[in-house]
Coordinates of C-alpha atoms in Angstrom, one line a residue:
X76 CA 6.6 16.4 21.2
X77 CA 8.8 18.6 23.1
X78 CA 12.0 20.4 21.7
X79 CA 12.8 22.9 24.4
X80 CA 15.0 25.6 23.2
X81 CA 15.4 24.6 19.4
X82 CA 11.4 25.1 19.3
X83 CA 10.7 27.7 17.3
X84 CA 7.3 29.3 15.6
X85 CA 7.6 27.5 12.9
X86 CA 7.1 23.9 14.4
X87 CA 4.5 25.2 17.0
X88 CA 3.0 26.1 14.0
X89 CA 1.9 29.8 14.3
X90 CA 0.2 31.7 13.5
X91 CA -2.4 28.9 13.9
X92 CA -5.3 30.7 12.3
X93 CA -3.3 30.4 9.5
X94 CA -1.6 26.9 9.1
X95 CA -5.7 26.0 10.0
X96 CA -7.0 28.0 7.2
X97 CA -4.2 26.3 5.1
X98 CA -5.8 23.2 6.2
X99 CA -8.9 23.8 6.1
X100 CA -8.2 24.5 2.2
X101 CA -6.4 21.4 1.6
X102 CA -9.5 19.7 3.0
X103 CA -11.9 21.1 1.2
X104 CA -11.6 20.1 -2.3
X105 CA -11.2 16.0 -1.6
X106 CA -14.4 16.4 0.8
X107 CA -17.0 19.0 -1.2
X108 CA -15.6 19.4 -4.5
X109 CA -18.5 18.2 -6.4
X110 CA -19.8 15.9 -3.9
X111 CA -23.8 16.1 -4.7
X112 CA -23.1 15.6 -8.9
X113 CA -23.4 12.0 -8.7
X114 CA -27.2 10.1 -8.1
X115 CA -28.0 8.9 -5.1
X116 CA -26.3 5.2 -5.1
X117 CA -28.3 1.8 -4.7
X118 CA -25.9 0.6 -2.1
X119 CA -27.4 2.1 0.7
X120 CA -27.7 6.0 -0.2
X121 CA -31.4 5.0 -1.4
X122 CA -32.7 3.5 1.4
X123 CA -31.1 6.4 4.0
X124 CA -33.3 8.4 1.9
X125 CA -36.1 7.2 1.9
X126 CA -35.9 7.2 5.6
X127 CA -35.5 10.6 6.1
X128 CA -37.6 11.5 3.4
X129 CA -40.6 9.5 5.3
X130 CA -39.5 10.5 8.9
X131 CA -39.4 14.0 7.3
X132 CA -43.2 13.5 6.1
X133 CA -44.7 11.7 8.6
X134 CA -43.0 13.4 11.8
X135 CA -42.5 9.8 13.6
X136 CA -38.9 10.5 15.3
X137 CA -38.4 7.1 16.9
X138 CA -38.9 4.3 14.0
X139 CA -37.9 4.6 10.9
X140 CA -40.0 3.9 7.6
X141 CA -39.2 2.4 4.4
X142 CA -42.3 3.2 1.7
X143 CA -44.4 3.5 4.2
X144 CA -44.3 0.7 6.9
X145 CA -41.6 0.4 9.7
X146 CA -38.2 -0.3 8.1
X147 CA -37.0 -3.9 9.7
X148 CA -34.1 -4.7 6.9
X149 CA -32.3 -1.4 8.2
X150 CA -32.3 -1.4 12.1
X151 CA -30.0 0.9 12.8
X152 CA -30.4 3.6 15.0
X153 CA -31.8 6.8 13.6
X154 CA -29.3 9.6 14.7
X155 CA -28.0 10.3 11.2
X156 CA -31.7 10.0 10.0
X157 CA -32.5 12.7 12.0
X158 CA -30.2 15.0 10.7
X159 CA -30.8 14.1 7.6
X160 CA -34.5 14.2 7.7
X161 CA -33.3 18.0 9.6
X162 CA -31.3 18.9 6.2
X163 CA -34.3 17.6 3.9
X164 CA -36.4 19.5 5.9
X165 CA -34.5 23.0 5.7
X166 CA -32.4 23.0 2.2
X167 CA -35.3 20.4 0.4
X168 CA -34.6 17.2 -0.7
X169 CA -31.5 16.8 -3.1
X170 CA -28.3 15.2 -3.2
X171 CA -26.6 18.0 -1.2
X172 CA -29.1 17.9 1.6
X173 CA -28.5 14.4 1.8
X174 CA -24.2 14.1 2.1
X175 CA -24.1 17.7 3.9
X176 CA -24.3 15.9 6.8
X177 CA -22.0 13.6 6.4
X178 CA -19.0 15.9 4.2
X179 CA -19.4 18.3 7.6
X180 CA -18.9 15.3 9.6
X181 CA -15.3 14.5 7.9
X182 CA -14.2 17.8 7.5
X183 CA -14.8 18.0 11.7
X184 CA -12.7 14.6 12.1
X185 CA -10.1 16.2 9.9
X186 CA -10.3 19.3 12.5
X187 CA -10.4 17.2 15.5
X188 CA -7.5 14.7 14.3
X189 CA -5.6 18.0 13.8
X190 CA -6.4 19.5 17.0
X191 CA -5.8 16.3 19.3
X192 CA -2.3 15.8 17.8
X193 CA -1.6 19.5 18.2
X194 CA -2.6 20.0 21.5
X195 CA -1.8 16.8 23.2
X196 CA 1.5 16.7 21.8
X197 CA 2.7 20.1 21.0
X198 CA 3.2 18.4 16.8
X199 CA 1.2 20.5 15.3
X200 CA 3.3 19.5 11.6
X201 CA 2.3 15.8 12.8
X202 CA -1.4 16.6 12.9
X203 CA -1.3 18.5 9.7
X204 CA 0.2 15.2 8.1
X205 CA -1.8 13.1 9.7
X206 CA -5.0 15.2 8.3
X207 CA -3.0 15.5 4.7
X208 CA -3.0 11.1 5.3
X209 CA -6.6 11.0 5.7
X210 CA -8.0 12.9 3.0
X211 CA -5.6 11.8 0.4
X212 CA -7.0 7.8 1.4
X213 CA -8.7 5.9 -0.9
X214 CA -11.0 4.3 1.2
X215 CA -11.8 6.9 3.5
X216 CA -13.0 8.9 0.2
X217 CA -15.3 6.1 -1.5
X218 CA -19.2 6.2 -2.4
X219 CA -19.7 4.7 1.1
X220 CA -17.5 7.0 3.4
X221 CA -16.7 10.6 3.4
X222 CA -18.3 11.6 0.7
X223 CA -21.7 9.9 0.7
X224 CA -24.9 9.8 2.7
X225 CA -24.1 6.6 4.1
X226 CA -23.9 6.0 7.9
X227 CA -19.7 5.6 8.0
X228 CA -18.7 9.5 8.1
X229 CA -20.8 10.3 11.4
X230 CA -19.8 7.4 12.9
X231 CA -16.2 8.0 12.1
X232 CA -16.5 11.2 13.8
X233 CA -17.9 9.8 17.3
X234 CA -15.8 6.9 17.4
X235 CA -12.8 8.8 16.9
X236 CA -13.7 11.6 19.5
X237 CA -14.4 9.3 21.7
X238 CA -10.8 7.6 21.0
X239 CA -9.2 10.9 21.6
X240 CA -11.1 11.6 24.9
X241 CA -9.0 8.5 26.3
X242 CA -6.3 9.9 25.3
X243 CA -6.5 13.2 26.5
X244 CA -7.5 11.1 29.9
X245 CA -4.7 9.4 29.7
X246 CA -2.1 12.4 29.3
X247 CA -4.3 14.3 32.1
X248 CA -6.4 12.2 33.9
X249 CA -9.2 14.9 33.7
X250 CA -12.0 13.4 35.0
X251 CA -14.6 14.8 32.3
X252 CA -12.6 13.4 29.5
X253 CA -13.8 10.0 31.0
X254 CA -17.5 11.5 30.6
X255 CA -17.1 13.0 27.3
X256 CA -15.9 9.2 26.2
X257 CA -19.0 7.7 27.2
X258 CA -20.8 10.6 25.6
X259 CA -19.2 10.0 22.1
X260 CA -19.5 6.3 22.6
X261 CA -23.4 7.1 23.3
X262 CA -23.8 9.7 19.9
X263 CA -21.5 6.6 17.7
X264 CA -24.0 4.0 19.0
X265 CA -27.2 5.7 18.2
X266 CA -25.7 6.4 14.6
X267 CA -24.6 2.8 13.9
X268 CA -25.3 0.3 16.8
X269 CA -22.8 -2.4 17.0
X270 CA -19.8 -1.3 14.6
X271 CA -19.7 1.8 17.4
X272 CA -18.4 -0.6 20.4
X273 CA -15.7 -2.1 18.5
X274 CA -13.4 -0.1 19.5
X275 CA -13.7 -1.1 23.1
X276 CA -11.5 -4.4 23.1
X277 CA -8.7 -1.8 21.9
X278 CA -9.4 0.9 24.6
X279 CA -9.8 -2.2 27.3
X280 CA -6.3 -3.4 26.5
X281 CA -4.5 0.3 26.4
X282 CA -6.1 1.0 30.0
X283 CA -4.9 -2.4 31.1
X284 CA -1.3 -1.5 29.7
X285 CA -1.3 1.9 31.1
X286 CA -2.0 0.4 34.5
X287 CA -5.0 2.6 34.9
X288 CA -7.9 0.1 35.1
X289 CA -7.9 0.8 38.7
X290 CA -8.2 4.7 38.3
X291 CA -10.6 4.3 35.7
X292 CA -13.0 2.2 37.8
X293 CA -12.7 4.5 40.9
X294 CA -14.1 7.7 38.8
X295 CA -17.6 8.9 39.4
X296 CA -17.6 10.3 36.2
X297 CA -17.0 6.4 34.8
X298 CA -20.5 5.3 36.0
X299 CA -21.9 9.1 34.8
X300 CA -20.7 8.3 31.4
X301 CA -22.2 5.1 31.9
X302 CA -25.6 5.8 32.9
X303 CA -25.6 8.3 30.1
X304 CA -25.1 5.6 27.8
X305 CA -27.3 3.3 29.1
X306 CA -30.4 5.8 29.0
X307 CA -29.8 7.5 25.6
X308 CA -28.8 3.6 23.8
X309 CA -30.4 0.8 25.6
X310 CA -33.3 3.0 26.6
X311 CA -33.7 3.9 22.4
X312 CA -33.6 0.0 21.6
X313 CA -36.0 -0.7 24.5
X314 CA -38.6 2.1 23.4
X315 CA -38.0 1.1 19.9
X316 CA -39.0 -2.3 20.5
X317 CA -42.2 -1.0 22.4
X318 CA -43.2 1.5 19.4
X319 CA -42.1 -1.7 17.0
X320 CA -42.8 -4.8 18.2
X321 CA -40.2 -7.2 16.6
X322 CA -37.5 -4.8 16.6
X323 CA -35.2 -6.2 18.9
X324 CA -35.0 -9.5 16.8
X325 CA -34.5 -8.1 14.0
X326 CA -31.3 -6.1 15.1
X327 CA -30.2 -9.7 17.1
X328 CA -30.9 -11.2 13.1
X329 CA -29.3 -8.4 10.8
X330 CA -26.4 -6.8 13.1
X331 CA -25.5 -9.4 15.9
X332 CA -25.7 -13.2 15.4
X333 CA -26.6 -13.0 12.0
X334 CA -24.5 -10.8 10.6
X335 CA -21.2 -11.9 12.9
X336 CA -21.8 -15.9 12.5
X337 CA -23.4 -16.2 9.2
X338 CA -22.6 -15.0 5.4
X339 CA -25.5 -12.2 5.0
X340 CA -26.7 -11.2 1.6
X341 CA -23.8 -13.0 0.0
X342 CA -21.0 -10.7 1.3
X343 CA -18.1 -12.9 2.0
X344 CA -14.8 -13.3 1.8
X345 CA -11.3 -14.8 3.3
X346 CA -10.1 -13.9 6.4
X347 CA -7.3 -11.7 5.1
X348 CA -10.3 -9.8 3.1
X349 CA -9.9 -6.5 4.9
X350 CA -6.0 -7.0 5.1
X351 CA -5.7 -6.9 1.3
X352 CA -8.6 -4.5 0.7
X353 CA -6.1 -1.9 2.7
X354 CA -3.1 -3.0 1.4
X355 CA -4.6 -2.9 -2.4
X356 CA -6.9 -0.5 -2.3
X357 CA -8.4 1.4 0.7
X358 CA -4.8 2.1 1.9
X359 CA -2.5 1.1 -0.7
X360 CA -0.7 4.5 -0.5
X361 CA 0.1 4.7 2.9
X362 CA 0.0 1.3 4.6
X363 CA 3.9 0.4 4.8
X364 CA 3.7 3.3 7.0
X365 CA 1.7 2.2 9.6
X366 CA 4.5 -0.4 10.7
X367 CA 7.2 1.9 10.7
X368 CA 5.5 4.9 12.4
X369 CA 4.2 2.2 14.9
X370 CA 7.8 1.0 15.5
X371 CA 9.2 4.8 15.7
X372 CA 6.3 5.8 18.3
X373 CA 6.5 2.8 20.9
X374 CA 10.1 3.5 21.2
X375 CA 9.9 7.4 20.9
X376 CA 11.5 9.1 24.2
X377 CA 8.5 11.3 24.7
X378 CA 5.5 9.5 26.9
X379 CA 3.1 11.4 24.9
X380 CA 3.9 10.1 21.9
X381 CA 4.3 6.4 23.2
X382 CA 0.9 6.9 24.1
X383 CA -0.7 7.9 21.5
X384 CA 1.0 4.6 19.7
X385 CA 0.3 2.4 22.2
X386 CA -3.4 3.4 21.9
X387 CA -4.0 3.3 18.2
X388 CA -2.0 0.3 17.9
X389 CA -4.1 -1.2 20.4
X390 CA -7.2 -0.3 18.8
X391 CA -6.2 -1.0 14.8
X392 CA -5.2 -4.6 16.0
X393 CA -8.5 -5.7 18.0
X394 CA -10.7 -3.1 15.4
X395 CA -9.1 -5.1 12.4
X396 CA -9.2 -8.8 14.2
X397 CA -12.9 -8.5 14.9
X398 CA -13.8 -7.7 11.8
X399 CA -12.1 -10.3 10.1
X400 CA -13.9 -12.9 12.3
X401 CA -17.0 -12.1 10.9
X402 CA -18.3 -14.4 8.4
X403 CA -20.4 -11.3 6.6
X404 CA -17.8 -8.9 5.1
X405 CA -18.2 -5.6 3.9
X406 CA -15.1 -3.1 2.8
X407 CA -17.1 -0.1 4.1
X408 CA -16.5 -1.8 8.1
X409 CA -12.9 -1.5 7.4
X410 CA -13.5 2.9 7.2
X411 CA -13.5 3.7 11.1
X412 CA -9.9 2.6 10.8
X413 CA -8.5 4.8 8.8
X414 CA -8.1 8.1 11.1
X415 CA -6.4 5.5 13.4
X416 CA -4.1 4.3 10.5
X417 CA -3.4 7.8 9.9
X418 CA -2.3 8.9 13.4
X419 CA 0.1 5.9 12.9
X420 CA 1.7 6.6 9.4
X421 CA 2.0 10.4 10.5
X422 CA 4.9 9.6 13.0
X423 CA 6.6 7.7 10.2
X424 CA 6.7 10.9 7.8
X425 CA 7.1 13.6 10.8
X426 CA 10.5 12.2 12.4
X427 CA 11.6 12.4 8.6
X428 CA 10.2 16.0 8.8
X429 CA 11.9 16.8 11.9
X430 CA 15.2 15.8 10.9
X431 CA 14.9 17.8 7.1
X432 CA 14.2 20.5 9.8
X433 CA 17.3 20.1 11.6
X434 CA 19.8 20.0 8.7
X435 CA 22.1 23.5 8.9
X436 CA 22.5 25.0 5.9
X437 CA 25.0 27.5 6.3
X438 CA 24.5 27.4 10.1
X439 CA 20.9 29.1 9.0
X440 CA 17.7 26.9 9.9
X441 CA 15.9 26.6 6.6
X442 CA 11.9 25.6 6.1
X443 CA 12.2 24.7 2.5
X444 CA 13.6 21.0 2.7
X445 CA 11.1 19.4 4.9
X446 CA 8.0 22.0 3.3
X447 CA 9.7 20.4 -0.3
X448 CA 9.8 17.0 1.5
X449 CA 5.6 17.1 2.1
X450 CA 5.2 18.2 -1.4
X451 CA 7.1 15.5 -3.2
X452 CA 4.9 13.1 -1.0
X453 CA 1.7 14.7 -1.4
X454 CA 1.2 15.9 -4.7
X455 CA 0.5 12.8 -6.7
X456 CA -1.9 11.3 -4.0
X457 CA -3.5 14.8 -3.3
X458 CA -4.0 15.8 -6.9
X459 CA -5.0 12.0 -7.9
X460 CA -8.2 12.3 -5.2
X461 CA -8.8 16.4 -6.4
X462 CA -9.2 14.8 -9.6
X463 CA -11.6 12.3 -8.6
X464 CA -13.8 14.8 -7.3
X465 CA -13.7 17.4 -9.8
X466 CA -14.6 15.1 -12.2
X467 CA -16.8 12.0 -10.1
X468 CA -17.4 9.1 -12.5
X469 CA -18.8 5.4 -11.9
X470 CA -16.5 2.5 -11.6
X471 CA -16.8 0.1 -14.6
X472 CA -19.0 -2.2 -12.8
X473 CA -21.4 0.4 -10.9
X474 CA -22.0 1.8 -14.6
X475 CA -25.1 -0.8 -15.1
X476 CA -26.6 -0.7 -11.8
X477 CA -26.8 3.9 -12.1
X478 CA -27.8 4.5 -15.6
X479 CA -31.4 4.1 -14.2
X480 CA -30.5 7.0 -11.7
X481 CA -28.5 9.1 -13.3
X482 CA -31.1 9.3 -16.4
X483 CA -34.1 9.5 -13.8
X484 CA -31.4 12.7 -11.4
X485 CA -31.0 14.3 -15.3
X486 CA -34.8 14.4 -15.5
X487 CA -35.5 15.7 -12.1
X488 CA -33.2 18.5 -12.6
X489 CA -34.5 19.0 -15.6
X490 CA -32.0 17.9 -18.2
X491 CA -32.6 15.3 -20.5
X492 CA -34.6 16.1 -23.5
X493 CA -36.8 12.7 -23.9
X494 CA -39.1 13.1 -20.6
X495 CA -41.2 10.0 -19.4
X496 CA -44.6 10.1 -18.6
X497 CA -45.0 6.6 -17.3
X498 CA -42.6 4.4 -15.4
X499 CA -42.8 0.5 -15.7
X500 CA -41.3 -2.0 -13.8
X501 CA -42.1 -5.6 -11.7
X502 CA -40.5 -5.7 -8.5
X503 CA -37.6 -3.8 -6.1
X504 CA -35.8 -0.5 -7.6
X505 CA -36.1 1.6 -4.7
X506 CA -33.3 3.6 -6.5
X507 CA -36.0 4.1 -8.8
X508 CA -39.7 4.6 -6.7
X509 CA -36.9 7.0 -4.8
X510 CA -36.6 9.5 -8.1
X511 CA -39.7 9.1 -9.1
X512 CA -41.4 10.6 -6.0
X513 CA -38.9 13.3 -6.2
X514 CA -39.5 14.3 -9.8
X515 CA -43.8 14.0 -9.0
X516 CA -42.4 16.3 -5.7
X517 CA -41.2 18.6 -8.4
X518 CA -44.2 18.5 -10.6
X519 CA -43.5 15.9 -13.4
X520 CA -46.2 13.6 -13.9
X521 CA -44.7 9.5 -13.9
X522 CA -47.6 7.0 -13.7
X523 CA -46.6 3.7 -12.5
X524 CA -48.2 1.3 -14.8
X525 CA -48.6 -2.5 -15.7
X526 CA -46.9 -3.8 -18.6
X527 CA -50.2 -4.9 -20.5
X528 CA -52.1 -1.5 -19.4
X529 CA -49.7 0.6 -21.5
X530 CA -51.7 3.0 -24.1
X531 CA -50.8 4.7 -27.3
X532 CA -48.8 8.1 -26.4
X533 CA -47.3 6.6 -23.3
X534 CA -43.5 7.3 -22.8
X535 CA -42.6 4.8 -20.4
X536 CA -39.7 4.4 -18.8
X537 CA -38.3 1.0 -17.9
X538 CA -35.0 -0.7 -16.3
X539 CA -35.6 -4.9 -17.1
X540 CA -35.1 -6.6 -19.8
X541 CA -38.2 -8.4 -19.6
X542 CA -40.3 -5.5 -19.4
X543 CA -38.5 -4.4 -22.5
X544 CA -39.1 -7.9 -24.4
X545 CA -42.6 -7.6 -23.6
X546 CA -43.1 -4.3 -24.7
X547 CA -41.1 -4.7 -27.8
X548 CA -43.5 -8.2 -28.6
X549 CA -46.5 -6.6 -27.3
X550 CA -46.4 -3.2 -28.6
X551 CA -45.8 -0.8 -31.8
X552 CA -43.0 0.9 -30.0
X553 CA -40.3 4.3 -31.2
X554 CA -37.2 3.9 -29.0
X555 CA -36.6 7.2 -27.6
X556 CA -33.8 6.3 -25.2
X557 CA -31.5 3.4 -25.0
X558 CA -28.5 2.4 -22.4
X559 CA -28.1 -0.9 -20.5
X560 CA -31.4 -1.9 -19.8
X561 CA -32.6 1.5 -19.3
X562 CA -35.1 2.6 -22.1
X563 CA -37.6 5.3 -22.7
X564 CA -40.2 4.1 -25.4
X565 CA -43.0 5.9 -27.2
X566 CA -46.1 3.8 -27.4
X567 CA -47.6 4.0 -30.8
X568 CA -50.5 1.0 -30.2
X569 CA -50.8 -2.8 -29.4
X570 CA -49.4 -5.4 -32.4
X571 CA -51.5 -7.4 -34.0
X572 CA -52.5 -10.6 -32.3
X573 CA -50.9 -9.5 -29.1
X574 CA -52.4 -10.0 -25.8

């Protein structure tokens, strides 16, 4: 955003170095403070795991494996396994290993959101707000997003590069920006599948309205990119399917028609589901900006700018309509929109910004009113989210589903007092086969045994109610640890009469 003359150092932001270390800070402490404390969580942290736990074990790059057979429930592509099998591999597996990954992969959109305001607009204070935005959202922060193992942060990051390619194409027409789309596209599609291409009805519509379709089709580096994608995506699902037979119909069954036309695993919702998830929750602190820095950037003077609107309004409208069709609803689909959101509410606090900025006070420009104007918006929603990660806590309803975990974390890390010695339970938990290979990994013995094959001495850990009625009926029992349905009992002998 250009101000000729009355441009000064402090709106070009320099020195850089510093106003990106001052970033960098700010960053830091909604995105790693604290983010390996919690368990790994049931929805779908466990199963990632166990994926790159196994890939890391049995060296098979190409198909992934759940407890030991090919994993057809999760059929996505195994980018983010790899590198998380990688971290397992080098830093052992933990909680940290796990999120590195993805924490790095936000703190790099935070760096790359920064940098593509900054450069391709000369607003450096927009992309500082903008990055301020995205760490201080709710949604973008959740058990499923930023700070997890989960596949939404990586993807994040290549769908949005690959956003801001097309823009710097469109400010430049550099032909290698039209490679480096496809390229993105390509690394978002082998982390997610699908979700990665819906961004394209956006793009397709901001081409069209830039009059460039024409350009865009006459680039060799368009059917590069393409070829590129092509080999590395459709060339993965076709190999795939020949290492896996079945493969392809069960990615058609859980992410395609299935997932799109029917109600899967009982997620569902209205149509205005995702709508009212932002405005309640995800985005509740921000998302009456959106509108308004929409409004103030289509009708901004500077091109730039109006393209940069143009293009995330374009993509937050077709992103958010898609995923509202869908019958199957999910609040973690609604998290690739929220660096877009961002880069929308920024313009609505910067022109603010700019005009604090512009006030004389005694004919002698003055930083402290818009600098005190950041602050008074920021400090509640930044120290509400600092909070959150300093000290990480389940919501009221998760609390029933992770006491099995965070008992089963405290014993692996060697901090509960009352330690099993044999683990009982019927059917699923793969929260719970998860830490119980890791504590044996570590050395403490857990026996997986049947409910009737229990002997006197056993400690036995167990997560169902009907395990623990039949124990309790079945057995002379000392309760050594009790919460929810988690309990640890000492096995003193069989009742009397009991089979």
């Amino acid at each position: 955003m250009e101000r000729s003359g009355s441009q000064d150092a402090f709106l070009r932001g320099e020195p850089k170095w510093l106003m990106l270390l001052v970033l960098g800070v700010i960053a830091y402490f909604p995105l790693f403070l604290h983010f390996d404390s919690m368990p790994l969580r049931l929805w779908d942290e466990i199963r990632l795991a166990w994926n790159a736990y196994e890939m890391m074990h049995n060296g098979e790059p190409f198909v992934t494996y759940f407890q030991g057979a090919p994993d057809m429930w999760n059929t996505k592509p195994p980018l983010l396994i790899w590198i998380e099998a990688l971290s397992f591999s080098v830093l052992g597996p933990s909680e940290f290993s796990f999120r590195l990954p993805s924490v790095i992969a936000a703190f790099l959109t935070c760096y790359f959101l920064f940098r593509t305001i900054s450069n391709n607009m000369a607003a450096p204070w927009m992309g500082f707000i903008a990055v301020l935005l995205l760490v201080t959202t709710d949604g973008y922060l959740t058990i499923h997003a930023a700070r997890s193992g989960n596949y939404e942060a990586l993807l994040v990051l290549f769908m949005t590069l690959s956003v801001w390619s097309i823009y710097r194409w469109s400010n430049s027409d550099a032909p290698k920006d039209i490679f480096l789309f496809f390229v993105f596209l390509s690394l978002a599609a082998l982390t997610k599948g699908i979700q990665a291409l819906l961004f394209l009805p956006g793009i397709f519509l901001f081409v069209l309205f830039q009059r460039k379709l024409i350009v865009l089709l006459r680039q060799r580096q368009t059917y590069a990119g393409l070829a590129v994608f092509l080999l590395l995506v459709v060339g993965y699902y076709l190999l795939r399917e020949h290492l896996n037979p079945g493969y392809l119909t069960a990615v058609w069954e859980n992410e395609l028609g299935g997932r799109y036309g029917a109600v899967l695993e009982g997620h569902q919702g209205k149509w205005d589901f995702y709508v009212r998830l932002l405005m309640d929750h995800h985005f509740a602190n921000w998302w009456l900006l959106v509108p308004c820095g929409m409004v103030l950037g289509l009708a901004h003077r500077d091109p730039a700018v109006r393209r940069w609107s143009m293009l995330l309004t374009c993509i937050a409208a077709t992103y958010l309509y898609v995923i509202s069709s869908a019958q199957t609803k999910l609040e973690w689909y609604a998290v690739p929109l929220f660096p877009v959101l961002c880069g929308l509410a920024a313009l609505a606090i910067y022109i603010p910004f700019l005009w604090l900025y512009d006030l004389p006070k005694y004919q002698v420009r003055t930083y402290a009113a818009p600098l005190l104007f950041l602050f008074l918006i920021f400090v509640r929603p930044y120290s509400t989210v600092v909070a959150r990660a300093y000290f990480p806590k389940d919501l009221d309803w998760e609390v029933p589903y992770n006491v099995c975990t965070n008992y089963l974390q405290a014993l692996w890390h060697g901090k509960t007092e009352v330690q099993p010695n044999v683990v009982c339970y019927d059917w699923g938990h793969d929260e719970v086969a998860f830490y119980v290979q890791l504590n044996k990994d570590a050395g403490t013995i857990l026996d997986k045994k049947e409910k009737d094959d229990l002997l006197p001495g056993d400690r036995v850990f167990t997560v169902e109610h009907w395990i623990n009625d039949h124990i309790e009926a079945n057995y002379e029992t000392e309760t050594l640890f009790s919460d929810h349905d988690v309990r640890v009992y000492l096995i003193k002998g069989k009742r009397d009469g009991s089979t």
